Amino acid sequence: MSSVDTQSLLLQMRSLAAQAQANPVGGSQVVQAAESGEKPENFADLLTHSIEAVNKEQHKSKDFKEAFERGDSDVELSEVMLQAQKASLSFQAMTQVRNKLVEAYKEVTQMPI
């Protein structure tokens, strides 16, 4: 294993945090789908794709951690930490989206008919 350059790692983490804020949950997958001509049929499809993207990040993070724990020489600690942060940020963003949806639902149900 090589030594970890903490400054480089910190810069990468900040860059990923900025990307996560610019492209909320599943944003990169939505952009890729738009570039390839695919468009989600409706809001439910978009939400489903976003949840699947968060799930994929979580599983990837788990796989990186397990590989590092096994002593796999191809996986470095910095990669494990970056993937864990990506998974955490995507989960937090999805939680915020869920909270906003619940708030919107409550507002709609409280509207007078």
PDB file of N, CA, C and O in Angstrom, residues 65-107:
ATOM      1  N   LYS A  65     -15.045  -1.532   1.345  1.00  0.00           N
ATOM      2  CA  LYS A  65     -14.639  -1.772   2.734  1.00  0.00           C
ATOM      3  C   LYS A  65     -14.237  -3.223   2.942  1.00  0.00           C
ATOM      4  O   LYS A  65     -13.224  -3.508   3.583  1.00  0.00           O
ATOM      5  N   GLU A  66     -15.029  -4.146   2.426  1.00  0.00           N
ATOM      6  CA  GLU A  66     -14.729  -5.564   2.590  1.00  0.00           C
ATOM      7  C   GLU A  66     -13.427  -5.941   1.891  1.00  0.00           C
ATOM      8  O   GLU A  66     -12.630  -6.710   2.423  1.00  0.00           O
ATOM      9  N   ALA A  67     -13.200  -5.386   0.700  1.00  0.00           N
ATOM     10  CA  ALA A  67     -11.963  -5.675  -0.029  1.00  0.00           C
ATOM     11  C   ALA A  67     -10.754  -5.154   0.744  1.00  0.00           C
ATOM     12  O   ALA A  67      -9.721  -5.818   0.829  1.00  0.00           O
ATOM     13  N   PHE A  68     -10.892  -3.962   1.322  1.00  0.00           N
ATOM     14  CA  PHE A  68      -9.793  -3.400   2.095  1.00  0.00           C
ATOM     15  C   PHE A  68      -9.523  -4.233   3.337  1.00  0.00           C
ATOM     16  O   PHE A  68      -8.376  -4.492   3.691  1.00  0.00           O
ATOM     17  N   GLU A  69     -10.579  -4.679   4.011  1.00  0.00           N
ATOM     18  CA  GLU A  69     -10.431  -5.505   5.212  1.00  0.00           C
ATOM     19  C   GLU A  69      -9.779  -6.849   4.899  1.00  0.00           C
ATOM     20  O   GLU A  69      -9.054  -7.402   5.731  1.00  0.00           O
ATOM     21  N   ARG A  70     -10.033  -7.378   3.701  1.00  0.00           N
ATOM     22  CA  ARG A  70      -9.404  -8.644   3.294  1.00  0.00           C
ATOM     23  C   ARG A  70      -7.936  -8.449   2.944  1.00  0.00           C
ATOM     24  O   ARG A  70      -7.204  -9.423   2.800  1.00  0.00           O
ATOM     25  N   GLY A  71      -7.522  -7.189   2.784  1.00  0.00           N
ATOM     26  CA  GLY A  71      -6.129  -6.916   2.448  1.00  0.00           C
ATOM     27  C   GLY A  71      -5.863  -6.878   0.960  1.00  0.00           C
ATOM     28  O   GLY A  71      -4.725  -7.053   0.527  1.00  0.00           O
ATOM     29  N   ASP A  72      -6.905  -6.645   0.175  1.00  0.00           N
ATOM     30  CA  ASP A  72      -6.755  -6.551  -1.277  1.00  0.00           C
ATOM     31  C   ASP A  72      -5.810  -5.403  -1.617  1.00  0.00           C
ATOM     32  O   ASP A  72      -6.039  -4.262  -1.226  1.00  0.00           O
ATOM     33  N   SER A  73      -4.738  -5.695  -2.343  1.00  0.00           N
ATOM     34  CA  SER A  73      -3.723  -4.672  -2.636  1.00  0.00           C
ATOM     35  C   SER A  73      -4.205  -3.666  -3.677  1.00  0.00           C
ATOM     36  O   SER A  73      -3.593  -2.610  -3.844  1.00  0.00           O
ATOM     37  N   ASP A  74      -5.295  -3.959  -4.388  1.00  0.00           N
ATOM     38  CA  ASP A  74      -5.821  -3.035  -5.396  1.00  0.00           C
ATOM     39  C   ASP A  74      -6.661  -1.912  -4.784  1.00  0.00           C
ATOM     40  O   ASP A  74      -6.983  -0.940  -5.464  1.00  0.00           O
ATOM     41  N   VAL A  75      -7.058  -2.056  -3.535  1.00  0.00           N
ATOM     42  CA  VAL A  75      -7.932  -1.078  -2.884  1.00  0.00           C
ATOM     43  C   VAL A  75      -7.145  -0.336  -1.808  1.00  0.00           C
ATOM     44  O   VAL A  75      -6.615  -0.945  -0.892  1.00  0.00           O
ATOM     45  N   GLU A  76      -7.091   0.985  -1.953  1.00  0.00           N
ATOM     46  CA  GLU A  76      -6.379   1.805  -0.974  1.00  0.00           C
ATOM     47  C   GLU A  76      -7.362   2.441  -0.002  1.00  0.00           C
ATOM     48  O   GLU A  76      -8.548   2.607  -0.306  1.00  0.00           O
ATOM     49  N   LEU A  77      -6.853   2.815   1.152  1.00  0.00           N
ATOM     50  CA  LEU A  77      -7.691   3.425   2.182  1.00  0.00           C
ATOM     51  C   LEU A  77      -8.377   4.685   1.666  1.00  0.00           C
ATOM     52  O   LEU A  77      -9.548   4.918   1.958  1.00  0.00           O
ATOM     53  N   SER A  78      -7.656   5.485   0.888  1.00  0.00           N
ATOM     54  CA  SER A  78      -8.247   6.730   0.377  1.00  0.00           C
ATOM     55  C   SER A  78      -9.453   6.437  -0.512  1.00  0.00           C
ATOM     56  O   SER A  78     -10.464   7.143  -0.452  1.00  0.00           O
ATOM     57  N   GLU A  79      -9.381   5.379  -1.313  1.00  0.00           N
ATOM     58  CA  GLU A  79     -10.515   5.000  -2.155  1.00  0.00           C
ATOM     59  C   GLU A  79     -11.703   4.564  -1.308  1.00  0.00           C
ATOM     60  O   GLU A  79     -12.850   4.903  -1.611  1.00  0.00           O
ATOM     61  N   VAL A  80     -11.414   3.820  -0.268  1.00  0.00           N
ATOM     62  CA  VAL A  80     -12.471   3.340   0.631  1.00  0.00           C
ATOM     63  C   VAL A  80     -13.168   4.528   1.293  1.00  0.00           C
ATOM     64  O   VAL A  80     -14.400   4.596   1.347  1.00  0.00           O
ATOM     65  N   MET A  81     -12.369   5.469   1.788  1.00  0.00           N
ATOM     66  CA  MET A  81     -12.933   6.634   2.472  1.00  0.00           C
ATOM     67  C   MET A  81     -13.741   7.507   1.511  1.00  0.00           C
ATOM     68  O   MET A  81     -14.814   8.003   1.870  1.00  0.00           O
ATOM     69  N   LEU A  82     -13.235   7.708   0.302  1.00  0.00           N
ATOM     70  CA  LEU A  82     -13.970   8.514  -0.679  1.00  0.00           C
ATOM     71  C   LEU A  82     -15.302   7.855  -1.036  1.00  0.00           C
ATOM     72  O   LEU A  82     -16.336   8.533  -1.111  1.00  0.00           O
ATOM     73  N   GLN A  83     -15.287   6.566  -1.256  1.00  0.00           N
ATOM     74  CA  GLN A  83     -16.527   5.869  -1.589  1.00  0.00           C
ATOM     75  C   GLN A  83     -17.510   5.910  -0.428  1.00  0.00           C
ATOM     76  O   GLN A  83     -18.706   6.068  -0.625  1.00  0.00           O
ATOM     77  N   ALA A  84     -17.009   5.784   0.800  1.00  0.00           N
ATOM     78  CA  ALA A  84     -17.882   5.862   1.976  1.00  0.00           C
ATOM     79  C   ALA A  84     -18.518   7.242   2.073  1.00  0.00           C
ATOM     80  O   ALA A  84     -19.710   7.365   2.397  1.00  0.00           O
ATOM     81  N   GLN A  85     -17.748   8.287   1.776  1.00  0.00           N
ATOM     82  CA  GLN A  85     -18.292   9.649   1.814  1.00  0.00           C
ATOM     83  C   GLN A  85     -19.331   9.852   0.710  1.00  0.00           C
ATOM     84  O   GLN A  85     -20.369  10.482   0.936  1.00  0.00           O
ATOM     85  N   LYS A  86     -19.055   9.331  -0.481  1.00  0.00           N
ATOM     86  CA  LYS A  86     -20.027   9.435  -1.572  1.00  0.00           C
ATOM     87  C   LYS A  86     -21.334   8.757  -1.198  1.00  0.00           C
ATOM     88  O   LYS A  86     -22.427   9.298  -1.422  1.00  0.00           O
ATOM     89  N   ALA A  87     -21.230   7.573  -0.611  1.00  0.00           N
ATOM     90  CA  ALA A  87     -22.428   6.834  -0.205  1.00  0.00           C
ATOM     91  C   ALA A  87     -23.188   7.589   0.875  1.00  0.00           C
ATOM     92  O   ALA A  87     -24.413   7.684   0.845  1.00  0.00           O
ATOM     93  N   SER A  88     -22.454   8.155   1.825  1.00  0.00           N
ATOM     94  CA  SER A  88     -23.075   8.909   2.909  1.00  0.00           C
ATOM     95  C   SER A  88     -23.782  10.156   2.380  1.00  0.00           C
ATOM     96  O   SER A  88     -24.923  10.446   2.757  1.00  0.00           O
ATOM     97  N   LEU A  89     -23.113  10.883   1.511  1.00  0.00           N
ATOM     98  CA  LEU A  89     -23.711  12.098   0.949  1.00  0.00           C
ATOM     99  C   LEU A  89     -24.948  11.785   0.119  1.00  0.00           C
ATOM    100  O   LEU A  89     -25.960  12.493   0.204  1.00  0.00           O
ATOM    101  N   SER A  90     -24.893  10.728  -0.671  1.00  0.00           N
ATOM    102  CA  SER A  90     -26.055  10.389  -1.488  1.00  0.00           C
ATOM    103  C   SER A  90     -27.229   9.959  -0.607  1.00  0.00           C
ATOM    104  O   SER A  90     -28.376  10.311  -0.879  1.00  0.00           O
ATOM    105  N   PHE A  91     -26.941   9.240   0.479  1.00  0.00           N
ATOM    106  CA  PHE A  91     -28.009   8.835   1.391  1.00  0.00           C
ATOM    107  C   PHE A  91     -28.616  10.054   2.101  1.00  0.00           C
ATOM    108  O   PHE A  91     -29.835  10.163   2.231  1.00  0.00           O
ATOM    109  N   GLN A  92     -27.769  10.971   2.540  1.00  0.00           N
ATOM    110  CA  GLN A  92     -28.263  12.185   3.194  1.00  0.00           C
ATOM    111  C   GLN A  92     -29.117  13.014   2.240  1.00  0.00           C
ATOM    112  O   GLN A  92     -30.165  13.547   2.629  1.00  0.00           O
ATOM    113  N   ALA A  93     -28.680  13.113   0.992  1.00  0.00           N
ATOM    114  CA  ALA A  93     -29.464  13.866   0.010  1.00  0.00           C
ATOM    115  C   ALA A  93     -30.808  13.199  -0.231  1.00  0.00           C
ATOM    116  O   ALA A  93     -31.843  13.877  -0.322  1.00  0.00           O
ATOM    117  N   MET A  94     -30.818  11.878  -0.324  1.00  0.00           N
ATOM    118  CA  MET A  94     -32.083  11.165  -0.521  1.00  0.00           C
ATOM    119  C   MET A  94     -33.006  11.356   0.679  1.00  0.00           C
ATOM    120  O   MET A  94     -34.213  11.504   0.524  1.00  0.00           O
ATOM    121  N   THR A  95     -32.449  11.391   1.865  1.00  0.00           N
ATOM    122  CA  THR A  95     -33.245  11.642   3.068  1.00  0.00           C
ATOM    123  C   THR A  95     -33.883  13.026   3.008  1.00  0.00           C
ATOM    124  O   THR A  95     -35.065  13.192   3.347  1.00  0.00           O
ATOM    125  N   GLN A  96     -33.138  14.009   2.555  1.00  0.00           N
ATOM    126  CA  GLN A  96     -33.681  15.358   2.435  1.00  0.00           C
ATOM    127  C   GLN A  96     -34.795  15.419   1.386  1.00  0.00           C
ATOM    128  O   GLN A  96     -35.805  16.098   1.582  1.00  0.00           O
ATOM    129  N   VAL A  97     -34.613  14.705   0.286  1.00  0.00           N
ATOM    130  CA  VAL A  97     -35.661  14.658  -0.737  1.00  0.00           C
ATOM    131  C   VAL A  97     -36.920  14.031  -0.156  1.00  0.00           C
ATOM    132  O   VAL A  97     -38.026  14.533  -0.355  1.00  0.00           O
ATOM    133  N   ARG A  98     -36.747  12.938   0.594  1.00  0.00           N
ATOM    134  CA  ARG A  98     -37.901  12.294   1.227  1.00  0.00           C
ATOM    135  C   ARG A  98     -38.614  13.256   2.169  1.00  0.00           C
ATOM    136  O   ARG A  98     -39.844  13.363   2.175  1.00  0.00           O
ATOM    137  N   ASN A  99     -37.837  13.995   2.976  1.00  0.00           N
ATOM    138  CA  ASN A  99     -38.439  14.942   3.910  1.00  0.00           C
ATOM    139  C   ASN A  99     -39.238  16.015   3.177  1.00  0.00           C
ATOM    140  O   ASN A  99     -40.334  16.385   3.608  1.00  0.00           O
ATOM    141  N   LYS A 100     -38.692  16.517   2.075  1.00  0.00           N
ATOM    142  CA  LYS A 100     -39.406  17.532   1.291  1.00  0.00           C
ATOM    143  C   LYS A 100     -40.680  16.962   0.685  1.00  0.00           C
ATOM    144  O   LYS A 100     -41.714  17.640   0.632  1.00  0.00           O
ATOM    145  N   LEU A 101     -40.626  15.708   0.231  1.00  0.00           N
ATOM    146  CA  LEU A 101     -41.824  15.085  -0.326  1.00  0.00           C
ATOM    147  C   LEU A 101     -42.896  14.908   0.744  1.00  0.00           C
ATOM    148  O   LEU A 101     -44.081  15.120   0.480  1.00  0.00           O
ATOM    149  N   VAL A 102     -42.505  14.522   1.937  1.00  0.00           N
ATOM    150  CA  VAL A 102     -43.462  14.363   3.031  1.00  0.00           C
ATOM    151  C   VAL A 102     -44.087  15.719   3.381  1.00  0.00           C
ATOM    152  O   VAL A 102     -45.305  15.820   3.575  1.00  0.00           O
ATOM    153  N   GLU A 103     -43.261  16.761   3.434  1.00  0.00           N
ATOM    154  CA  GLU A 103     -43.783  18.101   3.707  1.00  0.00           C
ATOM    155  C   GLU A 103     -44.778  18.529   2.634  1.00  0.00           C
ATOM    156  O   GLU A 103     -45.848  19.078   2.948  1.00  0.00           O
ATOM    157  N   ALA A 104     -44.447  18.293   1.372  1.00  0.00           N
ATOM    158  CA  ALA A 104     -45.338  18.669   0.272  1.00  0.00           C
ATOM    159  C   ALA A 104     -46.645  17.895   0.357  1.00  0.00           C
ATOM    160  O   ALA A 104     -47.730  18.459   0.153  1.00  0.00           O
ATOM    161  N   TYR A 105     -46.563  16.608   0.689  1.00  0.00           N
ATOM    162  CA  TYR A 105     -47.761  15.795   0.818  1.00  0.00           C
ATOM    163  C   TYR A 105     -48.655  16.316   1.932  1.00  0.00           C
ATOM    164  O   TYR A 105     -49.875  16.431   1.767  1.00  0.00           O
ATOM    165  N   LYS A 106     -48.045  16.693   3.075  1.00  0.00           N
ATOM    166  CA  LYS A 106     -48.829  17.213   4.193  1.00  0.00           C
ATOM    167  C   LYS A 106     -49.513  18.522   3.798  1.00  0.00           C
ATOM    168  O   LYS A 106     -50.673  18.745   4.158  1.00  0.00           O
ATOM    169  N   GLU A 107     -48.804  19.369   3.070  1.00  0.00           N
ATOM    170  CA  GLU A 107     -49.395  20.642   2.648  1.00  0.00           C
ATOM    171  C   GLU A 107     -50.580  20.397   1.706  1.00  0.00           C
ATOM    172  O   GLU A 107     -51.605  21.062   1.819  1.00  0.00           O
TER     173      GLU A 107
END
